[in-house]
Coordinates of C-alpha atoms and ligand atoms in Angstrom, one line a residue:
M1 CA 10.7 178.4 233.4
N2 CA 7.6 176.9 231.9
I3 CA 4.4 178.7 231.1
H4 CA 0.9 177.2 230.6
E5 CA -0.5 176.2 227.2
Y6 CA -3.0 179.1 227.2
Q7 CA -0.1 181.6 227.8
A8 CA 2.1 180.0 225.1
K9 CA -0.9 180.3 222.7
E10 CA -1.2 184.0 223.5
L11 CA 2.5 184.4 222.6
L12 CA 2.0 182.4 219.4
R13 CA -1.0 184.6 218.5
S14 CA 0.9 187.7 219.1
Y15 CA 3.5 186.4 216.5
G16 CA 0.7 185.8 214.0
I17 CA 0.5 182.0 214.4
P18 CA -3.1 180.9 214.3
V19 CA -4.5 179.2 217.5
P20 CA -8.0 178.2 218.3
H21 CA -10.4 180.6 220.0
G22 CA -10.5 179.9 223.7
R23 CA -10.8 181.1 227.2
V24 CA -9.2 180.0 230.5
A25 CA -11.4 179.1 233.4
S26 CA -10.9 178.3 237.1
S27 CA -14.4 177.0 237.9
P28 CA -17.0 174.8 236.1
E29 CA -19.3 177.8 235.9
E30 CA -16.6 179.9 234.2
A31 CA -15.9 177.0 231.9
L32 CA -19.6 176.7 231.0
A33 CA -19.8 180.5 230.4
A34 CA -16.7 180.3 228.2
A35 CA -18.2 177.5 226.1
R36 CA -21.3 179.5 225.6
M37 CA -19.3 182.3 224.2
L38 CA -17.5 180.1 221.7
A39 CA -19.2 178.8 218.6
G40 CA -19.7 175.0 218.5
P41 CA -20.5 172.4 217.5
L42 CA -17.3 171.0 219.2
W43 CA -15.5 172.2 222.3
V44 CA -12.3 171.1 224.0
V45 CA -11.5 171.2 227.7
K46 CA -7.8 171.1 228.5
A47 CA -6.1 170.8 231.9
Q48 CA -3.5 173.5 232.4
I49 CA -0.6 171.9 234.0
H50 CA 3.1 172.1 233.3
A51 CA 3.3 168.7 231.7
G52 CA 2.4 167.0 228.5
G53 CA 0.9 163.7 227.8
R54 CA -2.5 164.9 228.9
G55 CA -4.4 163.7 225.9
A56 CA -3.8 160.0 226.8
S57 CA -4.4 160.6 230.5
G58 CA -7.8 162.3 230.8
G59 CA -6.5 165.9 230.6
V60 CA -8.0 166.7 227.2
K61 CA -11.7 166.2 226.6
L62 CA -13.7 166.8 223.5
C63 CA -17.3 167.9 224.2
S64 CA -20.3 168.2 222.0
N65 CA -22.3 170.7 224.0
P66 CA -21.6 173.4 226.6
N67 CA -23.0 171.4 229.5
D68 CA -20.5 168.7 228.8
V69 CA -17.8 171.4 229.0
G70 CA -19.0 172.3 232.5
Q71 CA -19.0 168.7 233.6
S72 CA -15.6 167.9 232.2
A73 CA -14.2 171.0 233.9
A74 CA -15.8 169.9 237.2
V75 CA -14.0 166.6 236.9
M76 CA -10.7 168.1 235.9
L77 CA -10.5 171.1 238.3
G78 CA -9.1 170.1 241.6
M79 CA -7.8 166.7 240.5
R80 CA -4.3 165.6 240.5
L81 CA -3.7 164.7 236.9
V82 CA -1.1 161.9 236.4
T83 CA 0.6 161.8 233.0
P84 CA 3.8 160.1 231.8
Q85 CA 5.5 163.5 232.4
T86 CA 4.2 164.4 235.9
G87 CA 5.6 161.6 238.0
P88 CA 3.4 159.4 240.2
E89 CA 2.2 162.3 242.4
G90 CA 0.6 164.1 239.5
K91 CA -0.1 167.8 239.2
L92 CA -3.0 169.7 240.7
V93 CA -5.3 171.1 238.0
Q94 CA -6.3 174.7 238.9
K95 CA -7.2 176.0 235.5
V96 CA -8.7 174.6 232.3
L97 CA -8.6 176.0 228.8
V98 CA -11.9 175.9 227.0
E99 CA -11.5 176.1 223.3
Q100 CA -13.5 175.9 220.1
G101 CA -13.0 172.4 218.8
V102 CA -12.0 171.7 215.2
S103 CA -12.0 168.7 213.0
T104 CA -8.6 167.9 211.6
V105 CA -7.3 166.0 208.6
R106 CA -3.8 165.7 209.7
E107 CA -1.4 166.5 212.6
V108 CA 2.2 167.6 212.2
Y109 CA 4.9 168.5 214.7
A110 CA 6.9 171.7 214.8
A111 CA 9.4 172.9 217.3
V112 CA 12.4 175.1 218.0
T113 CA 14.7 174.0 220.7
L114 CA 18.2 174.8 222.0
D115 CA 20.6 172.1 221.1
R116 CA 23.1 172.2 223.9
T117 CA 25.7 170.2 222.1
S118 CA 26.1 172.6 219.2
G119 CA 25.0 175.6 221.3
R120 CA 22.5 176.5 218.5
L121 CA 18.8 176.7 218.1
A122 CA 17.4 173.7 216.2
V123 CA 14.3 173.8 214.1
V124 CA 12.5 170.4 214.2
F125 CA 9.7 169.2 212.0
S126 CA 7.9 165.9 211.7
P127 CA 5.0 165.0 209.4
N128 CA 3.9 162.5 212.1
G129 CA 2.7 164.9 214.8
G130 CA 0.3 164.2 217.6
M131 CA 0.3 162.2 220.7
D132 CA 2.7 159.5 219.4
I133 CA 5.6 161.7 218.7
E134 CA 7.8 160.0 221.3
S135 CA 7.3 156.6 219.7
V136 CA 7.9 158.1 216.2
A137 CA 11.3 159.4 217.6
V138 CA 12.2 155.8 218.7
T139 CA 10.8 153.7 215.8
S140 CA 11.2 156.0 212.8
P141 CA 13.8 158.7 213.7
D142 CA 14.0 159.6 210.0
R143 CA 10.5 161.0 210.3
I144 CA 11.9 163.7 212.5
R145 CA 13.9 166.3 210.6
T146 CA 16.2 169.0 212.1
V147 CA 18.0 172.0 210.8
Y148 CA 20.4 174.0 213.0
A149 CA 20.3 177.8 213.0
D150 CA 23.6 179.6 212.5
A151 CA 25.4 181.4 215.3
A152 CA 23.2 184.5 214.7
H153 CA 20.1 182.3 215.2
H154 CA 19.2 182.5 211.6
V155 CA 17.8 179.8 209.2
W156 CA 17.4 180.5 205.5
P157 CA 13.9 180.0 204.2
F158 CA 15.1 177.3 201.8
Q159 CA 16.4 175.3 204.8
A160 CA 13.1 175.4 206.5
R161 CA 11.4 174.5 203.2
Q162 CA 13.6 171.4 203.0
L163 CA 12.2 170.3 206.4
V164 CA 8.6 170.3 205.2
H165 CA 9.1 169.2 201.6
G166 CA 8.1 165.7 200.4
C167 CA 5.5 165.2 203.2
G168 CA 2.5 165.2 201.0
L169 CA 1.7 168.9 201.5
S170 CA 0.8 171.4 198.7
A171 CA 3.2 174.0 197.6
K172 CA 1.1 176.7 199.3
Q173 CA 1.1 174.7 202.6
E174 CA 4.8 174.2 202.4
Q175 CA 5.3 177.9 201.9
Y176 CA 3.1 178.7 204.9
L177 CA 4.7 176.1 207.1
T178 CA 8.1 177.5 206.2
S179 CA 7.0 180.9 207.4
V180 CA 5.6 179.4 210.7
L181 CA 8.9 177.6 211.4
C182 CA 10.8 180.9 210.8
T183 CA 8.4 182.8 213.0
M184 CA 8.9 180.2 215.8
L185 CA 12.6 180.6 215.5
R186 CA 12.3 184.4 215.8
L187 CA 10.0 183.9 218.9
A188 CA 12.5 181.6 220.5
Q189 CA 15.3 184.0 220.0
E190 CA 13.4 187.1 221.1
K191 CA 12.0 185.5 224.2
D192 CA 15.1 183.5 225.2
A193 CA 13.2 180.3 224.9
L194 CA 14.7 176.8 225.3
L195 CA 11.7 175.3 223.7
V196 CA 8.9 176.5 221.5
E197 CA 6.8 173.5 220.5
I198 CA 3.5 173.1 218.6
N199 CA 2.2 169.5 218.7
P200 CA -0.1 169.0 217.1
L201 CA 0.0 171.7 214.4
A202 CA -3.3 170.6 212.8
V203 CA -4.1 170.7 209.1
L204 CA -7.8 171.7 208.8
P205 CA -10.2 170.4 206.1
S206 CA -9.7 173.9 204.4
G207 CA -6.0 173.1 204.1
E208 CA -5.1 175.8 206.7
F209 CA -3.0 175.2 209.8
L210 CA -4.0 175.7 213.5
A211 CA -1.8 175.3 216.6
L212 CA -3.8 172.9 218.8
D213 CA -1.2 172.6 221.5
A214 CA 1.7 174.8 222.5
K215 CA 4.6 174.5 224.9
I216 CA 7.1 177.3 225.6
Q217 CA 10.0 177.0 228.1
V218 CA 12.1 180.1 228.8
D219 CA 15.7 180.1 230.0
D220 CA 15.7 180.7 233.8
S221 CA 18.8 182.9 233.4
A222 CA 16.9 185.2 231.0
V223 CA 13.7 185.6 233.0
K224 CA 15.1 188.9 234.4
R225 CA 15.1 190.5 231.0
Q226 CA 11.9 188.8 229.8
I227 CA 9.6 190.9 231.9
S228 CA 6.3 190.1 230.1
V229 CA 7.1 186.3 230.2
A230 CA 8.2 186.5 233.9
A231 CA 4.8 187.9 234.7
M232 CA 3.3 184.7 233.4
E233 CA 4.9 182.5 236.0
D234 CA 2.5 180.3 237.9
F235 CA 3.9 180.0 241.4
D236 CA 1.6 177.0 242.1
E237 CA 3.7 175.1 239.6
V238 CA 7.0 175.8 241.5
H239 CA 7.8 173.3 244.2
P240 CA 7.2 174.9 247.7
L241 CA 10.8 174.2 248.7
E242 CA 12.1 176.0 245.6
M243 CA 9.8 178.9 246.4
R244 CA 11.2 179.0 250.0
A245 CA 14.8 178.8 248.8
R246 CA 14.1 181.5 246.2
A247 CA 12.8 183.8 248.9
Q248 CA 15.9 183.3 250.9
G249 CA 18.2 184.0 247.9
L250 CA 19.4 180.4 247.7
N251 CA 20.5 178.8 244.4
Y252 CA 18.5 175.6 244.8
V253 CA 17.1 173.1 242.4
R254 CA 15.2 170.1 243.7
L255 CA 16.1 166.7 242.1
E256 CA 14.9 163.2 242.5
G257 CA 17.5 161.5 244.7
C258 CA 17.9 161.1 248.5
V259 CA 21.2 162.8 249.3
G260 CA 20.8 166.5 250.2
T261 CA 23.8 168.4 248.8
M262 CA 25.3 171.8 249.8
A263 CA 28.4 173.3 248.2
N264 CA 29.9 176.8 247.6
G265 CA 30.1 177.6 243.9
A266 CA 28.1 176.1 241.1
G267 CA 31.1 174.1 239.8
L268 CA 31.8 172.5 243.2
A269 CA 28.1 171.8 243.6
M270 CA 28.0 170.0 240.2
A271 CA 31.2 168.1 241.0
T272 CA 29.7 167.0 244.3
M273 CA 26.6 165.8 242.6
D274 CA 28.8 163.8 240.2
A275 CA 30.7 162.3 243.2
I276 CA 27.5 161.2 244.8
K277 CA 26.4 159.5 241.6
Q278 CA 29.8 157.9 241.3
A279 CA 29.5 156.6 244.8
G280 CA 26.2 154.9 243.8
A281 CA 23.4 157.3 245.0
L282 CA 21.5 160.2 243.6
P283 CA 21.5 163.9 244.8
A284 CA 18.3 165.2 246.2
N285 CA 19.1 168.7 245.1
F286 CA 21.5 171.2 243.7
L287 CA 22.4 173.9 246.3
D288 CA 25.1 176.5 245.7
V289 CA 25.4 178.8 248.7
G290 CA 27.8 181.0 246.8
G291 CA 30.9 182.9 247.8
G292 CA 29.2 185.6 249.8
A293 CA 27.2 183.2 252.1
K294 CA 26.6 184.3 255.7
E295 CA 25.9 182.0 258.6
E296 CA 22.3 182.6 258.0
T297 CA 22.5 181.4 254.4
I298 CA 24.1 178.2 255.5
A299 CA 21.5 177.6 258.2
N300 CA 18.6 178.4 255.7
G301 CA 20.1 176.0 253.1
L302 CA 20.4 173.2 255.6
Q303 CA 16.8 173.7 256.8
V304 CA 15.5 173.7 253.2
M305 CA 17.2 170.3 252.6
L306 CA 15.9 168.9 255.9
A307 CA 12.4 170.0 255.1
D308 CA 12.4 167.7 252.1
G309 CA 10.8 164.4 252.9
Q310 CA 12.8 162.5 250.3
V311 CA 16.2 163.4 251.9
R312 CA 17.8 160.6 253.8
G313 CA 21.3 162.1 254.4
I314 CA 23.2 165.4 253.9
L315 CA 26.5 166.1 252.3
V316 CA 28.2 169.5 252.8
N317 CA 31.2 170.1 250.6
I318 CA 32.9 173.4 251.2
F319 CA 36.1 174.8 249.7
G320 CA 36.7 177.8 251.8
G321 CA 37.9 180.8 250.0
I322 CA 36.0 184.0 250.4
L323 CA 33.5 181.9 252.3
R324 CA 35.4 180.9 255.4
C325 CA 35.0 177.4 256.8
D326 CA 34.3 178.7 260.3
V327 CA 31.3 180.7 258.9
V328 CA 29.9 177.6 257.4
A329 CA 30.4 175.6 260.6
H330 CA 28.7 178.3 262.6
G331 CA 25.8 178.3 260.2
L332 CA 25.4 174.5 260.4
A333 CA 25.6 174.7 264.2
R334 CA 23.0 177.5 264.3
A335 CA 20.6 175.3 262.2
A336 CA 21.2 172.4 264.6
E337 CA 20.2 174.6 267.5
K338 CA 16.8 175.3 265.9
I339 CA 15.9 171.9 264.7
Q340 CA 16.5 168.4 265.7
I341 CA 18.7 166.7 263.0
S342 CA 18.4 163.0 263.0
L343 CA 19.7 162.3 259.5
P344 CA 23.3 161.3 258.9
M345 CA 25.5 164.2 257.8
V346 CA 28.9 164.2 256.2
V347 CA 30.9 167.5 256.1
R348 CA 34.0 168.0 254.1
L349 CA 35.7 171.3 254.8
E350 CA 38.9 172.5 253.2
G351 CA 40.6 175.9 252.8
T352 CA 40.3 179.2 254.7
N353 CA 40.0 178.8 258.5
V354 CA 39.5 175.0 258.2
E355 CA 40.8 174.3 261.7
A356 CA 38.5 176.8 263.3
G357 CA 35.6 175.3 261.3
R358 CA 36.3 171.7 262.3
R359 CA 36.5 172.8 266.0
V360 CA 33.1 174.5 265.8
L361 CA 31.6 171.3 264.3
Q362 CA 33.1 169.1 267.0
E363 CA 31.8 171.3 269.7
S364 CA 28.3 171.5 268.2
A365 CA 25.3 169.3 268.6
L366 CA 25.6 168.2 265.0
P367 CA 25.8 164.4 264.3
V368 CA 28.6 165.1 261.9
V369 CA 31.0 162.7 260.2
T370 CA 34.0 164.5 258.7
A371 CA 35.6 163.5 255.4
E372 CA 39.1 164.1 253.9
S373 CA 38.2 164.4 250.3
M374 CA 35.2 164.8 248.0
A375 CA 35.2 161.1 247.0
D376 CA 35.6 160.0 250.6
A377 CA 32.7 162.3 251.6
A378 CA 30.5 160.9 248.9
C379 CA 31.3 157.3 249.8
K380 CA 30.6 158.0 253.5
I381 CA 27.2 159.6 253.0
V382 CA 26.1 156.8 250.6
E383 CA 27.2 154.2 253.1
L384 CA 25.5 156.0 256.0
T385 CA 22.2 156.5 254.2
E386 CA 22.2 153.1 252.6
V387 CA 20.5 154.5 249.5
R388 CA 22.7 153.0 246.8
A389 CA 20.7 153.5 243.6
Ligands
GDP401 P1 -0.9 166.7 225.2 O1 -1.4 165.2 225.1 O2 -0.7 167.1 226.7 O3 0.2 167.0 224.3 O4 -2.2 167.6 224.8 P2 -2.7 168.1 223.3 O5 -3.0 169.5 223.5 O6 -1.6 167.8 222.3 O7 -4.0 167.3 223.0 C1 -4.0 165.9 222.8 C2 -4.7 165.6 221.5 O8 -6.0 166.0 221.5 C3 -4.1 166.2 220.3 O9 -3.0 165.5 219.7 C4 -5.2 166.3 219.3 O10 -5.3 165.1 218.6 C5 -6.5 166.3 220.2 N1 -7.1 167.6 220.1 C6 -6.8 168.7 220.9 N2 -7.6 169.7 220.5 C7 -8.4 169.3 219.5 C8 -9.4 169.8 218.6 O11 -9.8 171.0 218.7 N3 -10.0 169.0 217.7 C9 -9.6 167.7 217.6 N4 -10.2 166.9 216.6 N5 -8.7 167.1 218.3 C10 -8.1 167.9 219.3
MN402 MN1 0.5 168.0 222.6

């Protein structure tokens, strides 16, 4: 789960990390009023969307008077901002953050992220922060330094100090940065974050630091126990199909491919997605209907996939155990009674009550092609949809 920059900054502030004075606004009038409450002579207007790369795409504007703030907010609010991270459809801007602008002498990068390979939190620092951090990672990876926390999510201060040493900072600045990095690690651990990123962390003319940008991503599986973070969720940022699936208790994640995929069990769903990729196409979603699925769950899942404009074919892969194959077949048939299904559909059923399930499918109005194995099912749907990637 992502939260907005202004919310991430509230969290940073609550941990004692300095952030600019600012207010969030949903209209140009609010933005103007916010600017008037902040001391100048510089103001910054920032589009609040769940994507970075705004600076180079018109989502961050420096203004030299409050009227400019109002005008910049009027341009940004309601627009679909396209950045390298949004995809071509962009993201609708519904809020802007108005901040007191500062002049900076330098920008560094600081982050804590979960390293999935080692299963540990990694503390990352680069003296070359700012908007070009991605190209720094490519052209001078040695400018990005990492230290891994131990299994108890702990990093010794001397390790953090090594990250920031030799970057042209004073001893006092090094000491302060060390404490910021350790605080970010504590925040990541306490809030179950997958990412806590400050880019840029600006060095001010006074030598002090200020977090000009903040990005925090919290583990979806931990949202239940992170009540204060859960309350920050912006439902406008969640895809409507994911909202619908969530309301129906479906385990659904929308992806970028064209083959809608339904399976029972997360493992089987993942394996099915792999099989589709191996057959040369990309899955349009992850959908695990689980062991306790009812006919209705199956019907709902199929309808969610069919409501997705990018889906060109459907693959249902069920290994009947607790979830019986005839229940799945009835669910699919039930959905077919409600909506016209014109997309190709391949169903592979195996396990409990498989014969009964196959009979139901044959007698239904579904345009179903059956398959013998997972690989066979994947090849068939890719052939039928002609969407080889
Ligand atoms: P991103 O491009 O989406 O990551 O947006 P950022 O919040 O990082 O803003 C982009 C850039 O705007 C930053 O790298 C800074 O260089 C600049 N910026 C943001 N706020 C200020 C500010 O208060 N003063 C100055 N001088 N630059 C700022
Ligand atoms: Mn940034």
